[in-house]
PDB file of C-alpha atoms in Angstrom:
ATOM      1  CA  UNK G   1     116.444 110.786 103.421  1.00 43.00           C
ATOM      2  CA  UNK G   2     113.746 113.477 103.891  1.00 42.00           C
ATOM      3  CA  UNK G   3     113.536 113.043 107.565  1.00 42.00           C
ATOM      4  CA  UNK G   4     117.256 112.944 107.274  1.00 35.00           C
ATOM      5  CA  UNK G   5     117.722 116.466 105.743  1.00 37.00           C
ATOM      6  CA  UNK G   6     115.058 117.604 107.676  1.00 40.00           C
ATOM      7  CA  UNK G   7     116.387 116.594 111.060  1.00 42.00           C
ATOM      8  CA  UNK G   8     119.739 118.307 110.364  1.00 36.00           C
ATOM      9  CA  UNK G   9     118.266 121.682 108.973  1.00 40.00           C
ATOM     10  CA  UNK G  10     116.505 122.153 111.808  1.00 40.00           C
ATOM     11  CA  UNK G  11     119.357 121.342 113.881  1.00 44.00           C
ATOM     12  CA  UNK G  12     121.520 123.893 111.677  1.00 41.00           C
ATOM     13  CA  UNK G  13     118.430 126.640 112.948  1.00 38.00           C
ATOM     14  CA  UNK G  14     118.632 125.327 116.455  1.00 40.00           C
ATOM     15  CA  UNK G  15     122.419 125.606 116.672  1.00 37.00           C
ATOM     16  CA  UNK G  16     122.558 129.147 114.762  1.00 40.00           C
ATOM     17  CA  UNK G  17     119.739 130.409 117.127  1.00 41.00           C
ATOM     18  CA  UNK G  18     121.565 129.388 120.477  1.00 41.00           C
ATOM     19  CA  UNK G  19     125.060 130.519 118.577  1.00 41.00           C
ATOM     20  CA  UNK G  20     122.997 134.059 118.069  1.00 38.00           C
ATOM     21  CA  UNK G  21     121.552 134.646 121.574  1.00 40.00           C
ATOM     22  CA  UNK G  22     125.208 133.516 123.256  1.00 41.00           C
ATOM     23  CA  UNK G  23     126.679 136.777 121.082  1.00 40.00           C
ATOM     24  CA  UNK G  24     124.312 138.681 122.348  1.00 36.00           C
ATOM     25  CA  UNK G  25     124.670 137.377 125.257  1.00 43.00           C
ATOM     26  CA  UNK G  26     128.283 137.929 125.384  1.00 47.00           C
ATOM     27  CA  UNK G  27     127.791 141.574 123.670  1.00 45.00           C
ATOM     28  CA  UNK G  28     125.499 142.745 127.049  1.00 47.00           C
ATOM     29  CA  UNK G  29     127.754 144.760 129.133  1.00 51.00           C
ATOM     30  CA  UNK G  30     128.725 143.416 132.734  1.00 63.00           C
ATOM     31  CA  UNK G  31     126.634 145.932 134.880  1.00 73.00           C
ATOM     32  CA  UNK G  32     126.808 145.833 138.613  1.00 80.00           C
ATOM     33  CA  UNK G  33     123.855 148.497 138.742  1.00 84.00           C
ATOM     34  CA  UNK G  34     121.316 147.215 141.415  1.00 89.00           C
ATOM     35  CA  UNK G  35     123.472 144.652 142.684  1.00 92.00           C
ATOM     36  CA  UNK G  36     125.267 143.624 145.582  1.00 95.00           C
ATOM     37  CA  UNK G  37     128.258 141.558 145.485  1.00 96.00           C
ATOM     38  CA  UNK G  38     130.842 139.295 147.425  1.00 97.00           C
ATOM     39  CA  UNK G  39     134.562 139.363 147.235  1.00 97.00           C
ATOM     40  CA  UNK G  40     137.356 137.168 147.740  1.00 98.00           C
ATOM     41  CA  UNK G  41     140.600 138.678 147.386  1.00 97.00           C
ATOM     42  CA  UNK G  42     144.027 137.084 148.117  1.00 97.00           C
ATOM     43  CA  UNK G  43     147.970 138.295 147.040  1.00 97.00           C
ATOM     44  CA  UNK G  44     150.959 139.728 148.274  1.00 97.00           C
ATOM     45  CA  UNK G  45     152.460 143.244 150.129  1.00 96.00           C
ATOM     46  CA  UNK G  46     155.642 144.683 150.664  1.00 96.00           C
ATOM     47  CA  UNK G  47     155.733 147.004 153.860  1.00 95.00           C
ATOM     48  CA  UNK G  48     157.200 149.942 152.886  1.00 92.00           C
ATOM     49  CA  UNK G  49     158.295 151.972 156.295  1.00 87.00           C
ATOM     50  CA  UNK G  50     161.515 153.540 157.951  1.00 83.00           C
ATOM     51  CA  UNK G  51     163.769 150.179 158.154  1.00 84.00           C
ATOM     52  CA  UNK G  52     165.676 149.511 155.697  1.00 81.00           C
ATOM     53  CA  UNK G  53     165.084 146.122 154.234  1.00 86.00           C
ATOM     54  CA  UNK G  54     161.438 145.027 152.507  1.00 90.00           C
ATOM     55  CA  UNK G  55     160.176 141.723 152.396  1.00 92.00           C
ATOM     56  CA  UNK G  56     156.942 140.394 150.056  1.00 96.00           C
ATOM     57  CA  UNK G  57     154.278 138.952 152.669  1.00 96.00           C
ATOM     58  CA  UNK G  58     150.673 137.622 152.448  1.00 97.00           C
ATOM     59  CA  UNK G  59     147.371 139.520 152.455  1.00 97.00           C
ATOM     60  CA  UNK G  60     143.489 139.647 151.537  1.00 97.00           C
ATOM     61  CA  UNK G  61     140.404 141.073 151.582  1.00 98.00           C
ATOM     62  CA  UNK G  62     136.708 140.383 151.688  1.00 98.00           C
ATOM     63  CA  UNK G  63     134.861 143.083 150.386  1.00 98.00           C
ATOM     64  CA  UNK G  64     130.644 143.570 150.488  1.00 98.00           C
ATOM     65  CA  UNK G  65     129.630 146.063 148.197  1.00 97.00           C
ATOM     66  CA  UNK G  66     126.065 147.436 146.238  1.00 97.00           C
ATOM     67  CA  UNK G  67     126.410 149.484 142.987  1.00 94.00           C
ATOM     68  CA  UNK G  68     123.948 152.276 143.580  1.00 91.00           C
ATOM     69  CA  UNK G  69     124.535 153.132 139.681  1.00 90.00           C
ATOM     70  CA  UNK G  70     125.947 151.194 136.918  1.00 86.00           C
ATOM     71  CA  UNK G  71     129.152 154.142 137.324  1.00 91.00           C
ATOM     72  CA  UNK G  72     129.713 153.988 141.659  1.00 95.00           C
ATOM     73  CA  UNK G  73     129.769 151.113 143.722  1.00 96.00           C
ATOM     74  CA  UNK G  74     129.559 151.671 148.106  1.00 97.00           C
ATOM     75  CA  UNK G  75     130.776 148.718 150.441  1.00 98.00           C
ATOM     76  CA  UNK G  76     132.537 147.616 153.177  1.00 98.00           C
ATOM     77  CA  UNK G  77     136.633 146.079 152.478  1.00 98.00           C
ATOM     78  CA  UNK G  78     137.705 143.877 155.583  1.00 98.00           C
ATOM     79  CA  UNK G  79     141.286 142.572 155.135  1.00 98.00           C
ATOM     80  CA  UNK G  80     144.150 140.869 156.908  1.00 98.00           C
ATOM     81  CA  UNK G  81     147.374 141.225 155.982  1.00 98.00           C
ATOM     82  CA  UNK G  82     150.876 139.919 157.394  1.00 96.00           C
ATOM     83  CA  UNK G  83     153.408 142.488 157.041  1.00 97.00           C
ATOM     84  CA  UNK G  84     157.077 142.340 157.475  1.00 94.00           C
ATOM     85  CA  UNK G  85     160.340 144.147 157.713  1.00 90.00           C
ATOM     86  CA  UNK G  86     164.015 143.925 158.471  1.00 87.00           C
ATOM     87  CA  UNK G  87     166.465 146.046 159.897  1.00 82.00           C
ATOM     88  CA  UNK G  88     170.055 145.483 158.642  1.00 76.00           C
ATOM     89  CA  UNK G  89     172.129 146.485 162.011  1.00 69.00           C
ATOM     90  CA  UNK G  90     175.381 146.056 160.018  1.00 67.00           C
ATOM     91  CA  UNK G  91     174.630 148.938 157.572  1.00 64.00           C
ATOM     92  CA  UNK G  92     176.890 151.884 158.546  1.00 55.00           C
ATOM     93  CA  UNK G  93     173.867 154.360 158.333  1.00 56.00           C
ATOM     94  CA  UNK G  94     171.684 151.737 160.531  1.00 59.00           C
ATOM     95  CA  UNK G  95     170.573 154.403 163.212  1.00 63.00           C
ATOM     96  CA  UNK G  96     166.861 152.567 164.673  1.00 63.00           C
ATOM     97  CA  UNK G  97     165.681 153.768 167.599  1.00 64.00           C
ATOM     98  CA  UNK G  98     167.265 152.505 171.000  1.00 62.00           C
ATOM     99  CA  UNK G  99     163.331 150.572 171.162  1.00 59.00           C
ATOM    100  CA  UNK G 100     164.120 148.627 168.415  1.00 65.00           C
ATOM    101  CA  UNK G 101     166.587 146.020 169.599  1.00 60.00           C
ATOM    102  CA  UNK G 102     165.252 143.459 166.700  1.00 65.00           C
ATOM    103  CA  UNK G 103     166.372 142.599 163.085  1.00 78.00           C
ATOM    104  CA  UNK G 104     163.288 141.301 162.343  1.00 87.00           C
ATOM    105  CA  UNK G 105     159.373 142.965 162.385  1.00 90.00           C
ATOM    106  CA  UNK G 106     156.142 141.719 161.589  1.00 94.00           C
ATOM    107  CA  UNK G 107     152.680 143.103 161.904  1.00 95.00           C
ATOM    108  CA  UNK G 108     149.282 141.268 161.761  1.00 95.00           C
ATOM    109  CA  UNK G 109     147.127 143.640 160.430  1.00 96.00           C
ATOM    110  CA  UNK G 110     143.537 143.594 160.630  1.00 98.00           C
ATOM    111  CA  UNK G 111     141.281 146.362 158.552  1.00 98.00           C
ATOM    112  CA  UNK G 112     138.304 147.483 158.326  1.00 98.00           C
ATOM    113  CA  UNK G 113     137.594 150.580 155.409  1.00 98.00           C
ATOM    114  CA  UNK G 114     134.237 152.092 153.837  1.00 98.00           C
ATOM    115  CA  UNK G 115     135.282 152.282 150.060  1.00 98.00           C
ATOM    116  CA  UNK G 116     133.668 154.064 146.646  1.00 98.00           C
ATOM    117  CA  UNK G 117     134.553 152.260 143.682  1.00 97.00           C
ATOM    118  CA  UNK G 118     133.813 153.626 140.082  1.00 96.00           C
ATOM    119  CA  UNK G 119     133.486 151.645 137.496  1.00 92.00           C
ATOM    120  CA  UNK G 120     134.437 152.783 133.771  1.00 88.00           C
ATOM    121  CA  UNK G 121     132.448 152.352 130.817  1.00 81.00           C
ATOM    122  CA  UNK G 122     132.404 148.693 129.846  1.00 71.00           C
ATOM    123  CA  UNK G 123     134.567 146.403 126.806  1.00 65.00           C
ATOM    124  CA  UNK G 124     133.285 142.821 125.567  1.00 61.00           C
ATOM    125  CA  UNK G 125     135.697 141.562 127.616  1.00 76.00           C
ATOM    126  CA  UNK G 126     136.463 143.147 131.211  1.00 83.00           C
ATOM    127  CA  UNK G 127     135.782 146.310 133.689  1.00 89.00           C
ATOM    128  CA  UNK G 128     137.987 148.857 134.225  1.00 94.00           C
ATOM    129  CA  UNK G 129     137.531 150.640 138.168  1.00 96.00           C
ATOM    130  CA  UNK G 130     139.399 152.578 140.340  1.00 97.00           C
ATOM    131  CA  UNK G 131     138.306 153.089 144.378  1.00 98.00           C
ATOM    132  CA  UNK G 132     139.245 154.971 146.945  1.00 98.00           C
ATOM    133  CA  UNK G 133     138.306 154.053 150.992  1.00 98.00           C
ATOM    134  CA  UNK G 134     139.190 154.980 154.696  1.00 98.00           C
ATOM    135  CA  UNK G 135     138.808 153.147 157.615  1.00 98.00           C
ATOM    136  CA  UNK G 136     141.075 152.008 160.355  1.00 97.00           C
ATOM    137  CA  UNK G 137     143.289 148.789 161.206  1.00 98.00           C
ATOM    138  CA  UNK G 138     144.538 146.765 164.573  1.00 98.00           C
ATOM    139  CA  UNK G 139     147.957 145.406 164.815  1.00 97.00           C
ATOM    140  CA  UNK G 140     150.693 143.346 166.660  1.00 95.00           C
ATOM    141  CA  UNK G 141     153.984 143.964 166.148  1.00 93.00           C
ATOM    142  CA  UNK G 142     155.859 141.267 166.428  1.00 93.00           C
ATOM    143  CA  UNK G 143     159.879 139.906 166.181  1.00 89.00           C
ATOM    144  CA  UNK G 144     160.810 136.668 164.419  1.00 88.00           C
ATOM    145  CA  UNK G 145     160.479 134.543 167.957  1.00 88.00           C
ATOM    146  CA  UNK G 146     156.897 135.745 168.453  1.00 90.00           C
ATOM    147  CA  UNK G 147     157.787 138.300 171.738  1.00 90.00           C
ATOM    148  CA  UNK G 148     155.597 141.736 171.436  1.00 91.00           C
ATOM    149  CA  UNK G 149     157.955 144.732 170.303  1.00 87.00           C
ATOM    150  CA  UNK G 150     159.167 146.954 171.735  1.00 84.00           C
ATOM    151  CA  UNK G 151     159.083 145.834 175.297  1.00 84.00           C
ATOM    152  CA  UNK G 152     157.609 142.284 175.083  1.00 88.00           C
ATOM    153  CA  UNK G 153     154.054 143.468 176.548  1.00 90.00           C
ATOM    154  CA  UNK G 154     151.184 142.978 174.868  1.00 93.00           C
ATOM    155  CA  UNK G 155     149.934 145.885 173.231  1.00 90.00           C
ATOM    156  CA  UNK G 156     147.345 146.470 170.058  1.00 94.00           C
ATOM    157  CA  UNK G 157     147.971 149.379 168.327  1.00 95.00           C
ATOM    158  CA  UNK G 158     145.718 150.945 165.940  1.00 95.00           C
ATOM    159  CA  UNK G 159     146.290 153.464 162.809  1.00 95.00           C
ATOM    160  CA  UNK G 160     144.287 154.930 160.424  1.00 96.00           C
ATOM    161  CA  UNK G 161     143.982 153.067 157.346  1.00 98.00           C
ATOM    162  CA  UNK G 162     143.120 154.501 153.717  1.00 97.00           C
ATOM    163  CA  UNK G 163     143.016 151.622 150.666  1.00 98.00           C
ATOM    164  CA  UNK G 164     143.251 152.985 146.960  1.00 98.00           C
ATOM    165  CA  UNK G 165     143.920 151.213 143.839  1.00 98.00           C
ATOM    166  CA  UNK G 166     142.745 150.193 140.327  1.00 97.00           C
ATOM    167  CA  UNK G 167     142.113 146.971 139.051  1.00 96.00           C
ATOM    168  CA  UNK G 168     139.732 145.073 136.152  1.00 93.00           C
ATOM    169  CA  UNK G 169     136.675 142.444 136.036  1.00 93.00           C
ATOM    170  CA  UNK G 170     136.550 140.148 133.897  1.00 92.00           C
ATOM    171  CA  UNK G 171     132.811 138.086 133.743  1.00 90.00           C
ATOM    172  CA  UNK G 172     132.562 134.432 133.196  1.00 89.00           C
ATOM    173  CA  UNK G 173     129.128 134.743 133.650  1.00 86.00           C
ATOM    174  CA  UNK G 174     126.063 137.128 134.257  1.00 82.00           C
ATOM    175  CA  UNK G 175     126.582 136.996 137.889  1.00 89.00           C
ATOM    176  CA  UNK G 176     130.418 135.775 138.962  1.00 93.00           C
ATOM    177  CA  UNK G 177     133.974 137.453 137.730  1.00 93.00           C
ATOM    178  CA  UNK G 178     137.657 137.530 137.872  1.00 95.00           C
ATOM    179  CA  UNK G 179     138.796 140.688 139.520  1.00 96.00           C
ATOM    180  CA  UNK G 180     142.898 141.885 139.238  1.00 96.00           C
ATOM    181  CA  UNK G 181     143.697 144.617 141.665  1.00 98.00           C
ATOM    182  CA  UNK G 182     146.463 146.713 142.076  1.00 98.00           C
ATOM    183  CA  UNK G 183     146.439 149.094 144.880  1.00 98.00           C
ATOM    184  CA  UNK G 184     148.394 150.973 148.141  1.00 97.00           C
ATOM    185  CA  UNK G 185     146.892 151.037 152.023  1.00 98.00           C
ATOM    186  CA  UNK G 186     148.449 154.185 153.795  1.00 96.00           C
ATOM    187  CA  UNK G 187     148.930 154.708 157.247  1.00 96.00           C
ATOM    188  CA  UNK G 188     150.375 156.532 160.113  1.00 92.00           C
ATOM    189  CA  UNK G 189     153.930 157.065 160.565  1.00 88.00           C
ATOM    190  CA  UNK G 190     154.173 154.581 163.530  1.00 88.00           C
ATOM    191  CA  UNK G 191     153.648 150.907 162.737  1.00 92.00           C
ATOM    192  CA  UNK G 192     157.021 150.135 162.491  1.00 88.00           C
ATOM    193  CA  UNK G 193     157.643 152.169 166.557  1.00 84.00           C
ATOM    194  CA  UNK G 194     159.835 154.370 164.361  1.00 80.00           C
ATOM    195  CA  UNK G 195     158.324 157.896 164.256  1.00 75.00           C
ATOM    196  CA  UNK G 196     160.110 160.277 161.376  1.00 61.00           C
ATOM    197  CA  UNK G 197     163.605 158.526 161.150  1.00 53.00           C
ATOM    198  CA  UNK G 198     165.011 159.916 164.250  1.00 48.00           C
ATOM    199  CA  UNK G 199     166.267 158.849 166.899  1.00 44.00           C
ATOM    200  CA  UNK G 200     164.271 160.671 169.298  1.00 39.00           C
ATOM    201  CA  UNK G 201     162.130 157.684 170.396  1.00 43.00           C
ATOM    202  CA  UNK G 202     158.116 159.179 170.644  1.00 40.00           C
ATOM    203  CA  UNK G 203     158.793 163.124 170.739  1.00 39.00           C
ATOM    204  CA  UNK G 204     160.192 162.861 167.542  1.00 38.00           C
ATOM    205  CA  UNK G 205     158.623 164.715 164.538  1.00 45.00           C
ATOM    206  CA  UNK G 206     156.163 163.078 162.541  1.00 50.00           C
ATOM    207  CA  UNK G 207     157.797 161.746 158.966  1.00 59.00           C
ATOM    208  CA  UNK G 208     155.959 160.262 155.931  1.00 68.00           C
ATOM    209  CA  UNK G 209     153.208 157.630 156.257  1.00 86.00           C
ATOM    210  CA  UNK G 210     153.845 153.370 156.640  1.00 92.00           C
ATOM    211  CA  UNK G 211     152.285 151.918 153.533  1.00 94.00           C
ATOM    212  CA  UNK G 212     152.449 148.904 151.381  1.00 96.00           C
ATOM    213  CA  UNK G 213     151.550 148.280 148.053  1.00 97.00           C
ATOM    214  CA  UNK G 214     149.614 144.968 147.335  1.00 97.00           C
ATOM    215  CA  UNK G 215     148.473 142.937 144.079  1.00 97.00           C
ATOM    216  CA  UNK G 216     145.406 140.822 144.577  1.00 97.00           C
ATOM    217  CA  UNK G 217     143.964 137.849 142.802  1.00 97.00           C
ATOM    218  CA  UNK G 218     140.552 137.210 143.381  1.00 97.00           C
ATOM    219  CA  UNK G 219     136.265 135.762 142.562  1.00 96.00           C
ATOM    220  CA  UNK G 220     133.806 138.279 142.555  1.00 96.00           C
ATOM    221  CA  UNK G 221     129.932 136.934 143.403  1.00 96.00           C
ATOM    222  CA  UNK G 222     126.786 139.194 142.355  1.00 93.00           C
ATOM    223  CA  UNK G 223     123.698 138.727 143.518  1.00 90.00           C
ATOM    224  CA  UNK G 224     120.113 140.071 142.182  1.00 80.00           C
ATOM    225  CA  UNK G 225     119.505 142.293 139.752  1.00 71.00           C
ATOM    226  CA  UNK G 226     117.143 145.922 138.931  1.00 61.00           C
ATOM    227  CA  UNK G 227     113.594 144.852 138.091  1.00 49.00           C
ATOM    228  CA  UNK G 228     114.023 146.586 134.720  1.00 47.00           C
ATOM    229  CA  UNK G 229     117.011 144.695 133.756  1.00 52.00           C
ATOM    230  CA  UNK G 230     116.890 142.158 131.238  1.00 46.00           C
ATOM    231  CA  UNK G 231     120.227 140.768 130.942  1.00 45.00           C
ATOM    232  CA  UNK G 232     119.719 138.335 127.915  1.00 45.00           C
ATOM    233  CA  UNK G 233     117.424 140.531 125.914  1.00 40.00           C
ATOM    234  CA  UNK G 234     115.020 137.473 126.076  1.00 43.00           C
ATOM    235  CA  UNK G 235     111.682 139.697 127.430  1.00 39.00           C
ATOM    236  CA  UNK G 236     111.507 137.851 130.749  1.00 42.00           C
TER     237      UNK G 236
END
């Protein structure tokens, strides 16, 4: 009976010891100061341009990035997206330009972007950031039977390519987290081969920028740490 009760007291102390260092485990706040990291972003767009129907397409990004300080992150955002729109020719205030002889558009977009992120002061629970980047993307624009718009030739364009957004991580460990992202890529005024509205083909004035807004899902992978960093406040 001794052994007994002395076998589960120090069980109880075993259990209440690991139970301890898990809260403070838990408590430590998810710092990405000293570390680089390894993204894996996926969700949808919406290309938001001068024809006049949107439709929700696919997208991601890989993203390599260092936090310099445990506030501002520096890395590199790669991304592909597939972006598409529609032109209704039976609306009465349908004018495209003559060029565009399609009811259908799509772009494969590839970017590349240098990007700041900062990261807000930490909760138990998740990280708060916002970023801001620029860069440049490559594109196709394609109709819905795969021929190269406007004139069937193939042509890659390029535009200038600016990523912003806001978003939360939230750790299931020390060194991997969930990341939610909401955000907005800008770029020129030409992606859709419709300059301004007008239809005054290429010499046309330049109107507001092609953008789409994008939601992203994604796994975010840290590696190393700063050599005065002890993450379990164990002394190692």
């Amino acid at each position: 009976m001794k052994y007994f009760l002395f076998t589960l007291i120090l069980g109880a102390l075993i259990v209440s010891r690991s139970g301890a260092q898990e809260t403070v485990r838990r408590s430590m706040p998810f710092s990405t100061d000293g570390k680089w990291s390894l993204s894996f972003q996926g969700g949808a767009n919406i290309w938001i341009n001068d024809l006049n129907t949107r439709r929700i397409s696919p997208g991601g990004d890989i993203v390599l990035k260092y936090g310099f300080s445990r506030r501002f992150s520096f890395g590199v955002m790669l991304g592909y997206d597939r972006l598409i729109g529609i032109q209704n020719l039976s609306d009465p205030y349908a004018n495209p330009p003559s060029t565009i002889a399609t009811e259908y558009m799509s772009l494969g977009m590839r970017s590349a972007d240098l990007v700041v992120w900062y990261n807000y002061p930490v909760t138990l629970d998740f990280r708060p950031y916002v970023y801001l980047g620029v860069g440049g993307a490559a594109y196709l624009r394609q109709d819905r039977s795969g021929n190269y718009v406007p004139d069937r030739k193939y042509k890659l364009n390029s535009t200038i390519h600016i990523p912003a957004g806001f978003g939360f991580e939230i750790p299931t460990s020390q060194n991997v987290s969930l990341s939610i992202d909401i955000g907005a890529r800008f770029m020129d005024d030409y992606t859709d081969h419709w300059k301004g509205n007008e239809d005054l083909l290429e010499t046309n004035r330049p109107g507001l920028m092609d953008w789409y807004p994008t939601g992203r899902l994604g796994f975010n992978f840290y590696f190393g740490s700063k050599d005065d960093e002890d993450e379990d406040r164990d002394g190692l």
